[in-house]
Structures are given as C-alpha cells and as structure tokens.
mmCIF file of C-alpha atoms and ligand atoms in Angstrom:
data_model
loop_
_atom_site.group_PDB
_atom_site.id
_atom_site.type_symbol
_atom_site.label_atom_id
_atom_site.label_comp_id
_atom_site.label_asym_id
_atom_site.label_seq_id
_atom_site.Cartn_x
_atom_site.Cartn_y
_atom_site.Cartn_z
ATOM 1 C CA UNK U 1 23.924 14.515 21.000
ATOM 2 C CA UNK U 2 21.196 17.126 20.823
ATOM 3 C CA UNK U 3 17.627 15.922 20.653
ATOM 4 C CA UNK U 4 16.300 16.081 17.113
ATOM 5 C CA UNK U 5 13.221 18.209 16.433
ATOM 6 C CA UNK U 6 11.450 15.116 15.155
ATOM 7 C CA UNK U 7 11.330 13.755 18.684
ATOM 8 C CA UNK U 8 9.004 16.620 19.575
ATOM 9 C CA UNK U 9 6.300 15.773 17.085
ATOM 10 C CA UNK U 10 6.250 12.021 16.547
ATOM 11 C CA UNK U 11 4.207 9.832 18.881
ATOM 12 C CA UNK U 12 5.985 7.329 21.138
ATOM 13 C CA UNK U 13 5.778 3.648 20.262
ATOM 14 C CA UNK U 14 4.102 2.809 23.569
ATOM 15 C CA UNK U 15 0.937 4.780 24.236
ATOM 16 C CA UNK U 16 -1.141 2.612 26.564
ATOM 17 C CA UNK U 17 -4.430 4.445 25.871
ATOM 18 C CA UNK U 18 -4.114 3.042 22.355
ATOM 19 C CA UNK U 19 -4.304 -0.568 23.454
ATOM 20 C CA UNK U 20 -2.730 -2.194 20.428
ATOM 21 C CA UNK U 21 0.561 -0.464 21.230
ATOM 22 C CA UNK U 22 0.951 -2.447 24.462
ATOM 23 C CA UNK U 23 2.083 -5.654 22.796
ATOM 24 C CA UNK U 24 3.481 -4.212 19.603
ATOM 25 C CA UNK U 25 5.650 -1.287 20.695
ATOM 26 C CA UNK U 26 9.345 -2.166 20.792
ATOM 27 C CA UNK U 27 10.650 -2.027 24.358
ATOM 28 C CA UNK U 28 14.339 -1.666 23.508
ATOM 29 C CA UNK U 29 15.776 1.692 22.486
ATOM 30 C CA UNK U 30 16.289 2.179 18.768
ATOM 31 C CA UNK U 31 19.865 1.832 17.562
ATOM 32 C CA UNK U 32 21.128 5.009 15.946
ATOM 33 C CA UNK U 33 23.007 4.404 12.777
ATOM 34 C CA UNK U 34 24.193 6.518 9.875
ATOM 35 C CA UNK U 35 21.968 6.516 6.794
ATOM 36 C CA UNK U 36 23.148 3.922 4.301
ATOM 37 C CA UNK U 37 23.176 4.524 0.537
ATOM 38 C CA UNK U 38 19.811 2.741 0.527
ATOM 39 C CA UNK U 39 18.355 5.327 2.910
ATOM 40 C CA UNK U 40 19.467 8.317 0.868
ATOM 41 C CA UNK U 41 18.077 6.794 -2.330
ATOM 42 C CA UNK U 42 14.610 5.340 -2.667
ATOM 43 C CA UNK U 43 12.176 3.486 -4.888
ATOM 44 C CA UNK U 44 11.375 5.438 -8.065
ATOM 45 C CA UNK U 45 7.784 5.539 -9.182
ATOM 46 C CA UNK U 46 7.652 6.121 -12.913
ATOM 47 C CA UNK U 47 5.255 8.826 -14.093
ATOM 48 C CA UNK U 48 2.906 6.303 -15.652
ATOM 49 C CA UNK U 49 2.761 4.302 -12.424
ATOM 50 C CA UNK U 50 0.007 6.754 -11.511
ATOM 51 C CA UNK U 51 -2.982 7.484 -13.727
ATOM 52 C CA UNK U 52 -4.489 10.968 -13.545
ATOM 53 C CA UNK U 53 -7.869 9.418 -12.760
ATOM 54 C CA UNK U 54 -6.484 7.926 -9.558
ATOM 55 C CA UNK U 55 -6.406 11.379 -7.966
ATOM 56 C CA UNK U 56 -10.201 11.537 -8.149
ATOM 57 C CA UNK U 57 -11.812 9.022 -5.781
ATOM 58 C CA UNK U 58 -15.297 10.149 -6.805
ATOM 59 C CA UNK U 59 -15.110 8.800 -10.355
ATOM 60 C CA UNK U 60 -14.340 5.185 -9.503
ATOM 61 C CA UNK U 61 -17.967 3.975 -9.687
ATOM 62 C CA UNK U 62 -20.732 4.273 -12.225
ATOM 63 C CA UNK U 63 -22.116 7.379 -10.545
ATOM 64 C CA UNK U 64 -21.113 9.787 -7.815
ATOM 65 C CA UNK U 65 -20.518 8.430 -4.313
ATOM 66 C CA UNK U 66 -22.647 9.606 -1.411
ATOM 67 C CA UNK U 67 -21.230 12.231 0.885
ATOM 68 C CA UNK U 68 -19.819 15.701 1.045
ATOM 69 C CA UNK U 69 -17.603 16.155 -1.984
ATOM 70 C CA UNK U 70 -14.252 17.776 -1.260
ATOM 71 C CA UNK U 71 -11.073 18.855 -2.991
ATOM 72 C CA UNK U 72 -7.886 18.385 -0.998
ATOM 73 C CA UNK U 73 -4.793 20.295 -2.053
ATOM 74 C CA UNK U 74 -1.417 20.590 -0.423
ATOM 75 C CA UNK U 75 2.324 20.537 -0.762
ATOM 76 C CA UNK U 76 4.937 18.065 0.350
ATOM 77 C CA UNK U 77 8.051 19.834 1.601
ATOM 78 C CA UNK U 78 11.226 18.892 3.375
ATOM 79 C CA UNK U 79 12.261 20.435 6.673
ATOM 80 C CA UNK U 80 14.056 23.258 4.885
ATOM 81 C CA UNK U 81 10.912 24.136 2.991
ATOM 82 C CA UNK U 82 12.070 22.676 -0.314
ATOM 83 C CA UNK U 83 9.418 20.944 -2.418
ATOM 84 C CA UNK U 84 9.497 17.161 -2.525
ATOM 85 C CA UNK U 85 9.013 16.683 -6.244
ATOM 86 C CA UNK U 86 7.577 13.814 -8.249
ATOM 87 C CA UNK U 87 7.025 11.656 -5.231
ATOM 88 C CA UNK U 88 4.252 9.178 -4.627
ATOM 89 C CA UNK U 89 1.355 10.098 -2.334
ATOM 90 C CA UNK U 90 -1.130 7.310 -1.609
ATOM 91 C CA UNK U 91 -4.418 7.979 0.181
ATOM 92 C CA UNK U 92 -7.128 5.707 1.518
ATOM 93 C CA UNK U 93 -10.189 6.305 3.627
ATOM 94 C CA UNK U 94 -13.602 5.129 4.808
ATOM 95 C CA UNK U 95 -16.686 6.144 2.832
ATOM 96 C CA UNK U 96 -19.072 8.893 3.964
ATOM 97 C CA UNK U 97 -20.738 6.422 6.344
ATOM 98 C CA UNK U 98 -17.447 5.528 8.018
ATOM 99 C CA UNK U 99 -17.180 2.112 6.350
ATOM 100 C CA UNK U 100 -14.213 0.484 4.616
ATOM 101 C CA UNK U 101 -14.833 -2.093 1.881
ATOM 102 C CA UNK U 102 -12.794 -4.532 3.892
ATOM 103 C CA UNK U 103 -13.754 -7.971 5.203
ATOM 104 C CA UNK U 104 -12.514 -7.249 8.722
ATOM 105 C CA UNK U 105 -14.404 -3.954 9.031
ATOM 106 C CA UNK U 106 -17.389 -4.994 11.164
ATOM 107 C CA UNK U 107 -18.875 -1.507 11.453
ATOM 108 C CA UNK U 108 -22.580 -1.855 10.667
ATOM 109 C CA UNK U 109 -22.715 0.914 8.120
ATOM 110 C CA UNK U 110 -23.493 0.724 4.414
ATOM 111 C CA UNK U 111 -20.894 0.192 1.744
ATOM 112 C CA UNK U 112 -21.120 2.607 -1.147
ATOM 113 C CA UNK U 113 -20.979 0.767 -4.479
ATOM 114 C CA UNK U 114 -19.572 3.940 -6.032
ATOM 115 C CA UNK U 115 -16.716 4.428 -3.598
ATOM 116 C CA UNK U 116 -13.578 2.376 -3.081
ATOM 117 C CA UNK U 117 -11.724 4.964 -1.023
ATOM 118 C CA UNK U 118 -8.295 4.508 -2.595
ATOM 119 C CA UNK U 119 -6.263 6.983 -4.617
ATOM 120 C CA UNK U 120 -2.756 8.009 -5.534
ATOM 121 C CA UNK U 121 -0.996 10.949 -7.089
ATOM 122 C CA UNK U 122 2.545 12.134 -7.812
ATOM 123 C CA UNK U 123 3.547 15.543 -6.499
ATOM 124 C CA UNK U 124 4.421 18.057 -9.201
ATOM 125 C CA UNK U 125 7.592 20.137 -9.579
ATOM 126 C CA UNK U 126 6.485 22.388 -6.738
ATOM 127 C CA UNK U 127 5.666 19.459 -4.446
ATOM 128 C CA UNK U 128 1.937 20.011 -4.912
ATOM 129 C CA UNK U 129 -0.804 17.397 -5.020
ATOM 130 C CA UNK U 130 -4.569 17.568 -5.507
ATOM 131 C CA UNK U 131 -7.112 14.883 -4.585
ATOM 132 C CA UNK U 132 -10.870 14.873 -5.126
ATOM 133 C CA UNK U 133 -12.896 12.745 -2.741
ATOM 134 C CA UNK U 134 -15.775 12.772 -0.258
ATOM 135 C CA UNK U 135 -15.381 13.539 3.409
ATOM 136 C CA UNK U 136 -14.977 10.221 5.253
ATOM 137 C CA UNK U 137 -17.330 9.417 8.119
ATOM 138 C CA UNK U 138 -16.282 8.774 11.690
ATOM 139 C CA UNK U 139 -16.391 5.125 12.728
ATOM 140 C CA UNK U 140 -16.575 3.206 15.981
ATOM 141 C CA UNK U 141 -13.706 1.033 17.183
ATOM 142 C CA UNK U 142 -13.215 -1.285 20.091
ATOM 143 C CA UNK U 143 -10.205 0.297 21.742
ATOM 144 C CA UNK U 144 -12.373 1.635 24.592
ATOM 145 C CA UNK U 145 -16.061 2.001 25.477
ATOM 146 C CA UNK U 146 -17.940 4.265 23.066
ATOM 147 C CA UNK U 147 -14.747 4.883 21.112
ATOM 148 C CA UNK U 148 -15.129 6.524 17.711
ATOM 149 C CA UNK U 149 -12.299 7.475 15.375
ATOM 150 C CA UNK U 150 -12.539 11.059 14.138
ATOM 151 C CA UNK U 151 -12.963 11.425 10.368
ATOM 152 C CA UNK U 152 -9.560 10.921 8.771
ATOM 153 C CA UNK U 153 -7.765 10.239 5.512
ATOM 154 C CA UNK U 154 -4.782 7.890 5.584
ATOM 155 C CA UNK U 155 -1.647 9.062 3.768
ATOM 156 C CA UNK U 156 1.400 7.097 2.620
ATOM 157 C CA UNK U 157 4.391 9.078 1.342
ATOM 158 C CA UNK U 158 7.698 8.017 -0.152
ATOM 159 C CA UNK U 159 9.471 11.333 -0.432
ATOM 160 C CA UNK U 160 12.625 11.262 -2.515
ATOM 161 C CA UNK U 161 14.577 8.974 -0.212
ATOM 162 C CA UNK U 162 13.702 5.850 1.716
ATOM 163 C CA UNK U 163 14.542 7.705 4.940
ATOM 164 C CA UNK U 164 11.583 10.011 4.254
ATOM 165 C CA UNK U 165 9.026 7.192 4.138
ATOM 166 C CA UNK U 166 5.974 8.179 6.183
ATOM 167 C CA UNK U 167 2.499 6.861 6.868
ATOM 168 C CA UNK U 168 0.158 9.224 8.660
ATOM 169 C CA UNK U 169 -3.458 10.367 8.962
ATOM 170 C CA UNK U 170 -5.088 13.699 8.166
ATOM 171 C CA UNK U 171 -7.925 15.012 10.338
ATOM 172 C CA UNK U 172 -10.558 17.728 9.911
ATOM 173 C CA UNK U 173 -10.668 21.076 11.715
ATOM 174 C CA UNK U 174 -13.050 21.453 14.634
ATOM 175 C CA UNK U 175 -13.768 17.750 15.041
ATOM 176 C CA UNK U 176 -14.849 17.113 18.677
ATOM 177 C CA UNK U 177 -13.725 13.477 18.396
ATOM 178 C CA UNK U 178 -10.078 14.553 18.215
ATOM 179 C CA UNK U 179 -10.131 15.170 21.959
ATOM 180 C CA UNK U 180 -11.009 11.535 22.705
ATOM 181 C CA UNK U 181 -8.964 9.800 20.008
ATOM 182 C CA UNK U 182 -5.899 8.120 21.522
ATOM 183 C CA UNK U 183 -4.261 7.732 18.116
ATOM 184 C CA UNK U 184 -4.383 11.485 17.486
ATOM 185 C CA UNK U 185 -3.669 12.261 21.148
ATOM 186 C CA UNK U 186 -0.557 10.063 21.064
ATOM 187 C CA UNK U 187 1.106 12.867 19.107
ATOM 188 C CA UNK U 188 2.852 15.350 21.422
ATOM 189 C CA UNK U 189 0.943 18.595 21.640
ATOM 190 C CA UNK U 190 3.457 20.446 19.470
ATOM 191 C CA UNK U 191 2.688 18.127 16.570
ATOM 192 C CA UNK U 192 -1.079 17.744 16.682
ATOM 193 C CA UNK U 193 -1.924 20.834 14.686
ATOM 194 C CA UNK U 194 0.234 19.469 11.864
ATOM 195 C CA UNK U 195 -2.232 16.627 11.314
ATOM 196 C CA UNK U 196 -5.292 18.855 10.853
ATOM 197 C CA UNK U 197 -6.275 20.170 7.437
ATOM 198 C CA UNK U 198 -7.367 23.777 6.923
ATOM 199 C CA UNK U 199 -10.468 24.900 5.122
ATOM 200 C CA UNK U 200 -9.363 26.369 1.798
ATOM 201 C CA UNK U 201 -12.585 27.358 0.110
ATOM 202 C CA UNK U 202 -11.068 28.812 -3.057
ATOM 203 C CA UNK U 203 -9.496 25.470 -3.908
ATOM 204 C CA UNK U 204 -12.911 23.845 -3.790
ATOM 205 C CA UNK U 205 -15.343 23.884 -6.699
ATOM 206 C CA UNK U 206 -18.010 26.569 -6.415
ATOM 207 C CA UNK U 207 -21.336 24.984 -5.537
ATOM 208 C CA UNK U 208 -19.892 21.459 -5.816
ATOM 209 C CA UNK U 209 -16.992 20.616 -3.551
ATOM 210 C CA UNK U 210 -15.561 22.003 -0.339
ATOM 211 C CA UNK U 211 -11.869 22.873 -0.434
ATOM 212 C CA UNK U 212 -9.306 21.773 2.148
ATOM 213 C CA UNK U 213 -5.545 22.179 2.389
ATOM 214 C CA UNK U 214 -3.104 19.764 3.999
ATOM 215 C CA UNK U 215 0.635 20.381 3.694
ATOM 216 C CA UNK U 216 3.117 17.773 4.829
ATOM 217 C CA UNK U 217 6.772 17.955 5.816
ATOM 218 C CA UNK U 218 9.124 15.000 5.453
ATOM 219 C CA UNK U 219 12.212 14.625 7.532
ATOM 220 C CA UNK U 220 15.482 13.517 6.089
ATOM 221 C CA UNK U 221 18.048 11.505 7.966
ATOM 222 C CA UNK U 222 19.799 13.488 10.644
ATOM 223 C CA UNK U 223 22.734 15.590 9.530
ATOM 224 C CA UNK U 224 22.449 14.470 5.939
ATOM 225 C CA UNK U 225 21.601 16.844 3.154
ATOM 226 C CA UNK U 226 18.813 15.072 1.348
ATOM 227 C CA UNK U 227 18.472 17.225 -1.724
ATOM 228 C CA UNK U 228 15.419 16.678 -3.856
ATOM 229 C CA UNK Q 1 13.265 24.383 10.086
ATOM 230 C CA UNK Q 2 9.715 23.242 9.548
ATOM 231 C CA UNK Q 3 8.514 20.542 11.897
ATOM 232 C CA UNK Q 4 7.994 17.176 10.221
ATOM 233 C CA UNK Q 5 4.499 15.799 9.903
ATOM 234 C CA UNK Q 6 3.925 13.344 12.758
ATOM 235 C CA UNK Q 7 3.578 9.658 12.010
ATOM 236 C CA UNK Q 8 0.319 7.777 12.613
ATOM 237 C CA UNK Q 9 -0.530 4.089 12.478
ATOM 238 C CA UNK Q 10 -1.345 2.424 9.160
ATOM 239 C CA UNK Q 11 -4.365 0.956 10.979
ATOM 240 C CA UNK Q 12 -6.055 -2.361 10.264
ATOM 241 C CA UNK Q 13 -7.594 -1.459 6.898
ATOM 242 C CA UNK Q 14 -4.981 -1.193 4.178
ATOM 243 C CA UNK Q 15 -4.961 -4.491 2.317
ATOM 244 C CA UNK Q 16 -7.276 -3.441 -0.511
ATOM 245 C CA UNK Q 17 -5.736 -0.021 -0.705
ATOM 246 C CA UNK Q 18 -1.976 -0.459 -0.484
ATOM 247 C CA UNK Q 19 -1.190 -3.981 -1.615
ATOM 248 C CA UNK Q 20 -0.179 -4.847 -5.164
ATOM 249 C CA UNK Q 21 -0.955 -8.182 -6.759
ATOM 250 C CA UNK Q 22 2.718 -8.906 -7.377
ATOM 251 C CA UNK Q 23 4.206 -6.825 -4.576
ATOM 252 C CA UNK Q 24 5.968 -9.926 -3.279
ATOM 253 C CA UNK Q 25 8.122 -10.243 -6.425
ATOM 254 C CA UNK Q 26 10.919 -7.728 -6.301
ATOM 255 C CA UNK Q 27 12.091 -6.614 -9.733
ATOM 256 C CA UNK Q 28 15.548 -5.638 -10.968
ATOM 257 C CA UNK Q 29 16.848 -4.641 -14.368
ATOM 258 C CA UNK Q 30 19.470 -7.393 -14.378
ATOM 259 C CA UNK Q 31 19.819 -10.983 -13.299
ATOM 260 C CA UNK Q 32 20.681 -12.424 -9.942
ATOM 261 C CA UNK Q 33 20.228 -15.471 -7.790
ATOM 262 C CA UNK Q 34 16.559 -15.584 -6.952
ATOM 263 C CA UNK Q 35 15.925 -16.107 -3.248
ATOM 264 C CA UNK Q 36 12.949 -15.944 -0.926
ATOM 265 C CA UNK Q 37 13.019 -14.090 2.363
ATOM 266 C CA UNK Q 38 10.268 -15.414 4.577
ATOM 267 C CA UNK Q 39 9.292 -15.612 8.217
ATOM 268 C CA UNK Q 40 6.758 -14.560 10.785
ATOM 269 C CA UNK Q 41 6.124 -11.386 12.752
ATOM 270 C CA UNK Q 42 5.223 -11.704 16.449
ATOM 271 C CA UNK Q 43 4.031 -9.380 19.180
ATOM 272 C CA UNK Q 44 5.204 -9.117 22.781
ATOM 273 C CA UNK Q 45 3.040 -12.059 23.854
ATOM 274 C CA UNK Q 46 4.405 -14.263 21.087
ATOM 275 C CA UNK Q 47 1.187 -14.029 19.075
ATOM 276 C CA UNK Q 48 1.481 -13.688 15.297
ATOM 277 C CA UNK Q 49 0.839 -10.221 13.892
ATOM 278 C CA UNK Q 50 -1.605 -10.895 11.094
ATOM 279 C CA UNK Q 51 -2.105 -7.339 9.881
ATOM 280 C CA UNK Q 52 1.342 -5.901 9.298
ATOM 281 C CA UNK Q 53 2.478 -4.147 6.129
ATOM 282 C CA UNK Q 54 5.983 -5.437 5.379
ATOM 283 C CA UNK Q 55 8.157 -3.459 2.965
ATOM 284 C CA UNK Q 56 11.614 -4.201 1.615
ATOM 285 C CA UNK Q 57 14.174 -2.110 -0.237
ATOM 286 C CA UNK Q 58 17.556 -3.393 -1.331
ATOM 287 C CA UNK Q 59 20.545 -3.306 -3.632
ATOM 288 C CA UNK Q 60 20.688 -5.542 -6.700
ATOM 289 C CA UNK Q 61 22.883 -8.619 -7.077
ATOM 290 C CA UNK Q 62 25.907 -6.447 -7.873
ATOM 291 C CA UNK Q 63 25.362 -4.179 -4.877
ATOM 292 C CA UNK Q 64 24.008 -1.317 -6.971
ATOM 293 C CA UNK Q 65 21.207 0.780 -5.485
ATOM 294 C CA UNK Q 66 18.290 0.511 -7.908
ATOM 295 C CA UNK Q 67 16.758 3.480 -9.635
ATOM 296 C CA UNK Q 68 13.891 3.530 -12.078
ATOM 297 C CA UNK Q 69 11.476 0.726 -12.668
ATOM 298 C CA UNK Q 70 10.139 -1.702 -15.207
ATOM 299 C CA UNK Q 71 7.474 0.743 -16.340
ATOM 300 C CA UNK Q 72 4.870 -0.237 -13.811
ATOM 301 C CA UNK Q 73 6.851 -0.875 -10.655
ATOM 302 C CA UNK Q 74 9.969 0.486 -8.990
ATOM 303 C CA UNK Q 75 13.019 -1.738 -8.963
ATOM 304 C CA UNK Q 76 14.284 -3.104 -5.677
ATOM 305 C CA UNK Q 77 11.156 -2.554 -3.645
ATOM 306 C CA UNK Q 78 8.787 -5.151 -2.209
ATOM 307 C CA UNK Q 79 5.525 -4.745 -0.368
ATOM 308 C CA UNK Q 80 3.374 -7.464 1.213
ATOM 309 C CA UNK Q 81 1.188 -7.989 4.239
ATOM 310 C CA UNK Q 82 1.521 -10.714 6.810
ATOM 311 C CA UNK Q 83 -1.103 -13.460 6.732
ATOM 312 C CA UNK Q 84 -3.194 -14.957 9.534
ATOM 313 C CA UNK Q 85 -0.092 -16.798 10.826
ATOM 314 C CA UNK Q 86 1.917 -13.592 10.811
ATOM 315 C CA UNK Q 87 3.837 -14.903 7.809
ATOM 316 C CA UNK Q 88 5.363 -12.812 5.043
ATOM 317 C CA UNK Q 89 7.370 -13.903 1.986
ATOM 318 C CA UNK Q 90 9.330 -11.807 -0.506
ATOM 319 C CA UNK Q 91 10.842 -13.267 -3.666
ATOM 320 C CA UNK Q 92 13.870 -11.257 -4.698
ATOM 321 C CA UNK Q 93 17.520 -11.540 -5.655
ATOM 322 C CA UNK Q 94 20.438 -12.056 -3.333
ATOM 323 C CA UNK Q 95 21.705 -8.501 -2.787
ATOM 324 C CA UNK Q 96 25.376 -7.767 -3.221
ATOM 325 C CA UNK Q 97 27.406 -5.902 -0.646
ATOM 326 C CA UNK Q 98 27.935 -2.192 -1.270
ATOM 327 C CA UNK Q 99 29.982 0.724 -0.042
ATOM 328 C CA UNK Q 100 28.934 3.837 1.827
ATOM 329 C CA UNK Q 101 30.106 7.423 1.337
ATOM 330 C CA UNK Q 102 33.015 6.882 3.738
ATOM 331 C CA UNK Q 103 33.970 3.693 1.912
ATOM 332 C CA UNK Q 104 32.532 1.542 4.690
ATOM 333 C CA UNK Q 105 31.281 -1.858 3.517
ATOM 334 C CA UNK Q 106 27.676 -2.855 3.911
ATOM 335 C CA UNK Q 107 27.148 -6.622 4.116
ATOM 336 C CA UNK Q 108 24.430 -8.202 1.932
ATOM 337 C CA UNK Q 109 21.233 -6.925 3.507
ATOM 338 C CA UNK Q 110 17.655 -5.899 2.915
ATOM 339 C CA UNK Q 111 16.121 -2.786 4.497
ATOM 340 C CA UNK Q 112 12.828 -3.692 6.129
ATOM 341 C CA UNK Q 113 10.071 -1.359 7.267
ATOM 342 C CA UNK Q 114 7.075 -2.709 9.156
ATOM 343 C CA UNK Q 115 3.840 -0.783 9.615
ATOM 344 C CA UNK Q 116 0.915 -2.148 11.630
ATOM 345 C CA UNK Q 117 -2.066 -1.377 13.756
ATOM 346 C CA UNK Q 118 -0.558 -0.555 17.146
ATOM 347 C CA UNK Q 119 2.617 0.844 15.606
ATOM 348 C CA UNK Q 120 2.233 4.615 15.810
ATOM 349 C CA UNK Q 121 5.522 4.841 13.910
ATOM 350 C CA UNK Q 122 6.938 2.283 11.520
ATOM 351 C CA UNK Q 123 9.773 0.114 12.760
ATOM 352 C CA UNK Q 124 12.753 -0.010 10.466
ATOM 353 C CA UNK Q 125 15.706 -2.352 10.417
ATOM 354 C CA UNK Q 126 18.188 -4.178 8.160
ATOM 355 C CA UNK Q 127 18.166 -7.945 7.818
ATOM 356 C CA UNK Q 128 21.473 -9.597 6.947
ATOM 357 C CA UNK Q 129 21.664 -12.427 4.427
ATOM 358 C CA UNK Q 130 25.047 -13.562 5.627
ATOM 359 C CA UNK Q 131 26.290 -15.333 8.756
ATOM 360 C CA UNK Q 132 27.511 -13.496 11.827
ATOM 361 C CA UNK Q 133 31.198 -13.939 10.932
ATOM 362 C CA UNK Q 134 30.660 -12.293 7.557
ATOM 363 C CA UNK Q 135 28.967 -9.099 8.725
ATOM 364 C CA UNK Q 136 31.350 -7.901 11.435
ATOM 365 C CA UNK Q 137 32.470 -4.844 9.456
ATOM 366 C CA UNK Q 138 28.982 -3.725 8.546
ATOM 367 C CA UNK Q 139 28.144 -0.302 10.086
ATOM 368 C CA UNK Q 140 24.988 -1.562 11.801
ATOM 369 C CA UNK Q 141 26.652 -4.732 13.065
ATOM 370 C CA UNK Q 142 29.388 -2.549 14.570
ATOM 371 C CA UNK Q 143 26.784 -0.367 16.260
ATOM 372 C CA UNK Q 144 25.270 -3.371 18.044
ATOM 373 C CA UNK Q 145 27.651 -4.571 20.728
ATOM 374 C CA UNK Q 146 25.590 -7.518 21.990
ATOM 375 C CA UNK Q 147 25.912 -10.534 19.644
ATOM 376 C CA UNK Q 148 22.577 -11.917 20.857
ATOM 377 C CA UNK Q 149 20.870 -8.755 19.727
ATOM 378 C CA UNK Q 150 22.735 -8.768 16.429
ATOM 379 C CA UNK Q 151 21.532 -12.323 15.812
ATOM 380 C CA UNK Q 152 17.959 -11.001 15.696
ATOM 381 C CA UNK Q 153 18.885 -9.450 12.356
ATOM 382 C CA UNK Q 154 20.426 -12.473 10.687
ATOM 383 C CA UNK Q 155 18.302 -14.489 8.285
ATOM 384 C CA UNK Q 156 19.079 -18.213 8.444
ATOM 385 C CA UNK Q 157 19.556 -20.137 5.245
ATOM 386 C CA UNK Q 158 17.176 -23.064 5.083
ATOM 387 C CA UNK Q 159 19.259 -26.260 5.306
ATOM 388 C CA UNK Q 160 16.812 -28.030 3.016
ATOM 389 C CA UNK Q 161 16.582 -25.303 0.377
ATOM 390 C CA UNK Q 162 19.485 -22.865 0.004
ATOM 391 C CA UNK Q 163 17.279 -20.404 -1.898
ATOM 392 C CA UNK Q 164 15.188 -19.751 1.198
ATOM 393 C CA UNK Q 165 16.240 -17.371 3.949
ATOM 394 C CA UNK Q 166 14.172 -17.464 7.122
ATOM 395 C CA UNK Q 167 13.812 -14.475 9.386
ATOM 396 C CA UNK Q 168 11.272 -14.099 12.189
ATOM 397 C CA UNK Q 169 10.668 -10.694 13.720
ATOM 398 C CA UNK Q 170 9.664 -10.173 17.321
ATOM 399 C CA UNK Q 171 8.439 -6.602 17.825
ATOM 400 C CA UNK Q 172 8.624 -6.628 21.610
ATOM 401 C CA UNK Q 173 9.956 -8.692 24.493
ATOM 402 C CA UNK Q 174 12.260 -11.732 24.521
ATOM 403 C CA UNK Q 175 14.204 -11.895 21.272
ATOM 404 C CA UNK Q 176 13.006 -8.450 20.235
ATOM 405 C CA UNK Q 177 14.561 -7.465 16.928
ATOM 406 C CA UNK Q 178 16.913 -4.516 16.786
ATOM 407 C CA UNK Q 179 15.181 -1.546 15.200
ATOM 408 C CA UNK Q 180 17.056 1.468 13.956
ATOM 409 C CA UNK Q 181 16.731 5.218 13.675
ATOM 410 C CA UNK Q 182 18.691 7.366 11.305
HETATM 411 FE FE1 FE2 C 1 -8.963 4.588 9.237
#
C-alpha cells in the first residue's frame, strides 16, 4: 500500500527530545482498519452550543486584558480544498505573560483577571472562522535546560466526521523559539510551515488589533470520500 | 491534494478550557441500559497518566449512529480527563451492534480517543463491550490476529455490578493496547 501523504506531515509518536513521549508513545505499530460508520459520522454541535461572544477572548473580563490584541481569521478545509462547514473549533492559550489560569502551571508570571484564554466558534458555510484574542506569551517548561515554548494557540477541531478529529497548535511567524522547541520540531520539515500563522494586516482592526491568518486542513479516512 | 495540518500535543493545560461539567454523562435521544465504562490509563513504566483527555463516541442502544444533540450537547459523545490515579469514568448506554457499508457487523463498541501531554498525535481505538467469543466477526477483531492483543480492547463486566465495564489502557509496553489508524 502506498504511503499516505499524512505520514509526511504528522509527528511520530516517539520523539525523544520531547521527553514525555518516551513513556507515552505506543511502541506497537498501529492497526490499519477501514473507517466504521462511527468514523464517517461525528458528534453534531448545535448552532446554539456556541455563543457569538465566545469567539472574542478579550471580552471575558470586566475590562480589556493586557497584551497585544489580535484578530485571527482562517478557513478549515479538507484535503480536496472543500470547506469544512459548521464545525466546532475550540481554542485555548496562555495570557500575554505566558501564564495559564491552571493550578498545575507553576510559571511565575502574573495571571490576568481579565483573561481566561478559552474560546470557541463554529465555522461558517465557507469553512471560515474568526477569533479575537491577545497574543499569548512564551513560557518556560522543564523538558530541557532553559527550555521555553514558543508563543502558541492550542486548537481542537471536530471536522464533519470523527475521523477528522484533530488537536494542534498554531505558532507565530519569525519566532526564534521555534528552532529550539521539540514539540514543533517533532513535525517533519514538510509540515512545519503549516503550523505557522501569516500576518494578515487587513483582517486586523486599524489602530487596535493586529491581523493574522491560520488555515487548517483536515484529513479524512484513507480512500473514503468524506463529503461535507 | 492539500497537506493536512500536522497534529500537536494537547499539552498539560486543558482542564479548564476543554472539559464540560457533565462531559462524563453521554446523552442519547432515546432510552437504553445505562452503564459505566471506567478504568485507568498507564504509561510505559506502569505509572498512571493523570493528565489525559479521554473522549468517547458511540452508537445508541439500537446501534444507530447519533446525530444532533439535546440543544446544548451532541448525542453520543463523552469527554473527561483522567484523575490523579489515571482513572476515567463515562456514564453512557450499552451500545447496540451496527452494520457497515459492506454489511459487515460491528460488535457493541465505543470509539475512544486519548490525547495527552507526550502524545504528539492522539491514540484512537475501539473498546468492545462484549466477550471475546462474541466479537469474532467484528472488522477490527478480524484485523488483529493475536488474541492476547485483542484482549487489550475488551472491557470486563464487573462481577459485582453488571452495569460497570472495566477497561484499563496501557499506552506503551507490556499489555499495550491496540491503537488503530484509518
Ligand atoms: Fe500551551
């Protein structure tokens, strides 16, 4: 069987430079199996599951959060370039200081009482989404000496079928920390560019928020027309 | 063909962002025998994985693939995290068996996807809620020739409480669960 294109872009399970993979990566090969009717269907998120306000992470508190305000736009497509419509996109991120409001985040950086760092949106009929937030800060981690994660936004996508389920991270262009981040570097070279947003100034808000664009492509099960 | 967006780890910080208060109670439009699927998730050293995101997706009691939701939540879908002991628990209905496009029969099963720090890609599998003898015709069971490996996907009914199905998941090493790719 020919190698699927997906094998070229996804990271391996075991990537020893990212230490947590050493005891958690499966050692046995995956068993290939045809998609079941569960894989070609998927959980449906009703329109009112998502409130419009949840696409704007900067309005959660009583006043504006600290940091560089940004608008993030993009499209979710399948491998044939078709829009993935009305599908749930969840995002979460650290605040502008690189801190999560999370008990196990021991980074000594301030919480922002006006920023929770959690949002969600449904793609529209063209697969588009739009999020308003602040640029997350980099944060240290204990994987290796002087390790810092590059600024990133976490994404969770459902697509239109369970087989399209994806969790990933979006990074920022020109970040020097990308070169020393084993999580980003675990992605084969051909895929790395796909995790980096582009500046898209016109989608920002003049004088207020910097615009970025991040498009995502979801794979369907092999040899199965997914439809949308 | 456009290249798919690469996967990245869910990381350690998702509990306040992704979890729902009642994500452990899987909803369906109709009735069914309520059961609990519970167990622990372990790493390659046998240590509990205390920060995994554990998701389930399944057919209803009649074997119908759910669509829609109750207004706030999708039917058929569960989402929890493991606790400090690596334990998860999902309260759901006993799924019925169902047929595939080629008329093949799928044994009663729940699709499980696990995300975690240290998993650069999710692991996905199918846990069977039926004994070994009853799943022999299932497409996944047929794809796994070694019965010891197949047993890693069978949830055991609790002898003391028939509503409880117990299934531990070892991500790596001895007793490693079978994980699938489509
Ligand atoms: Fe993060």
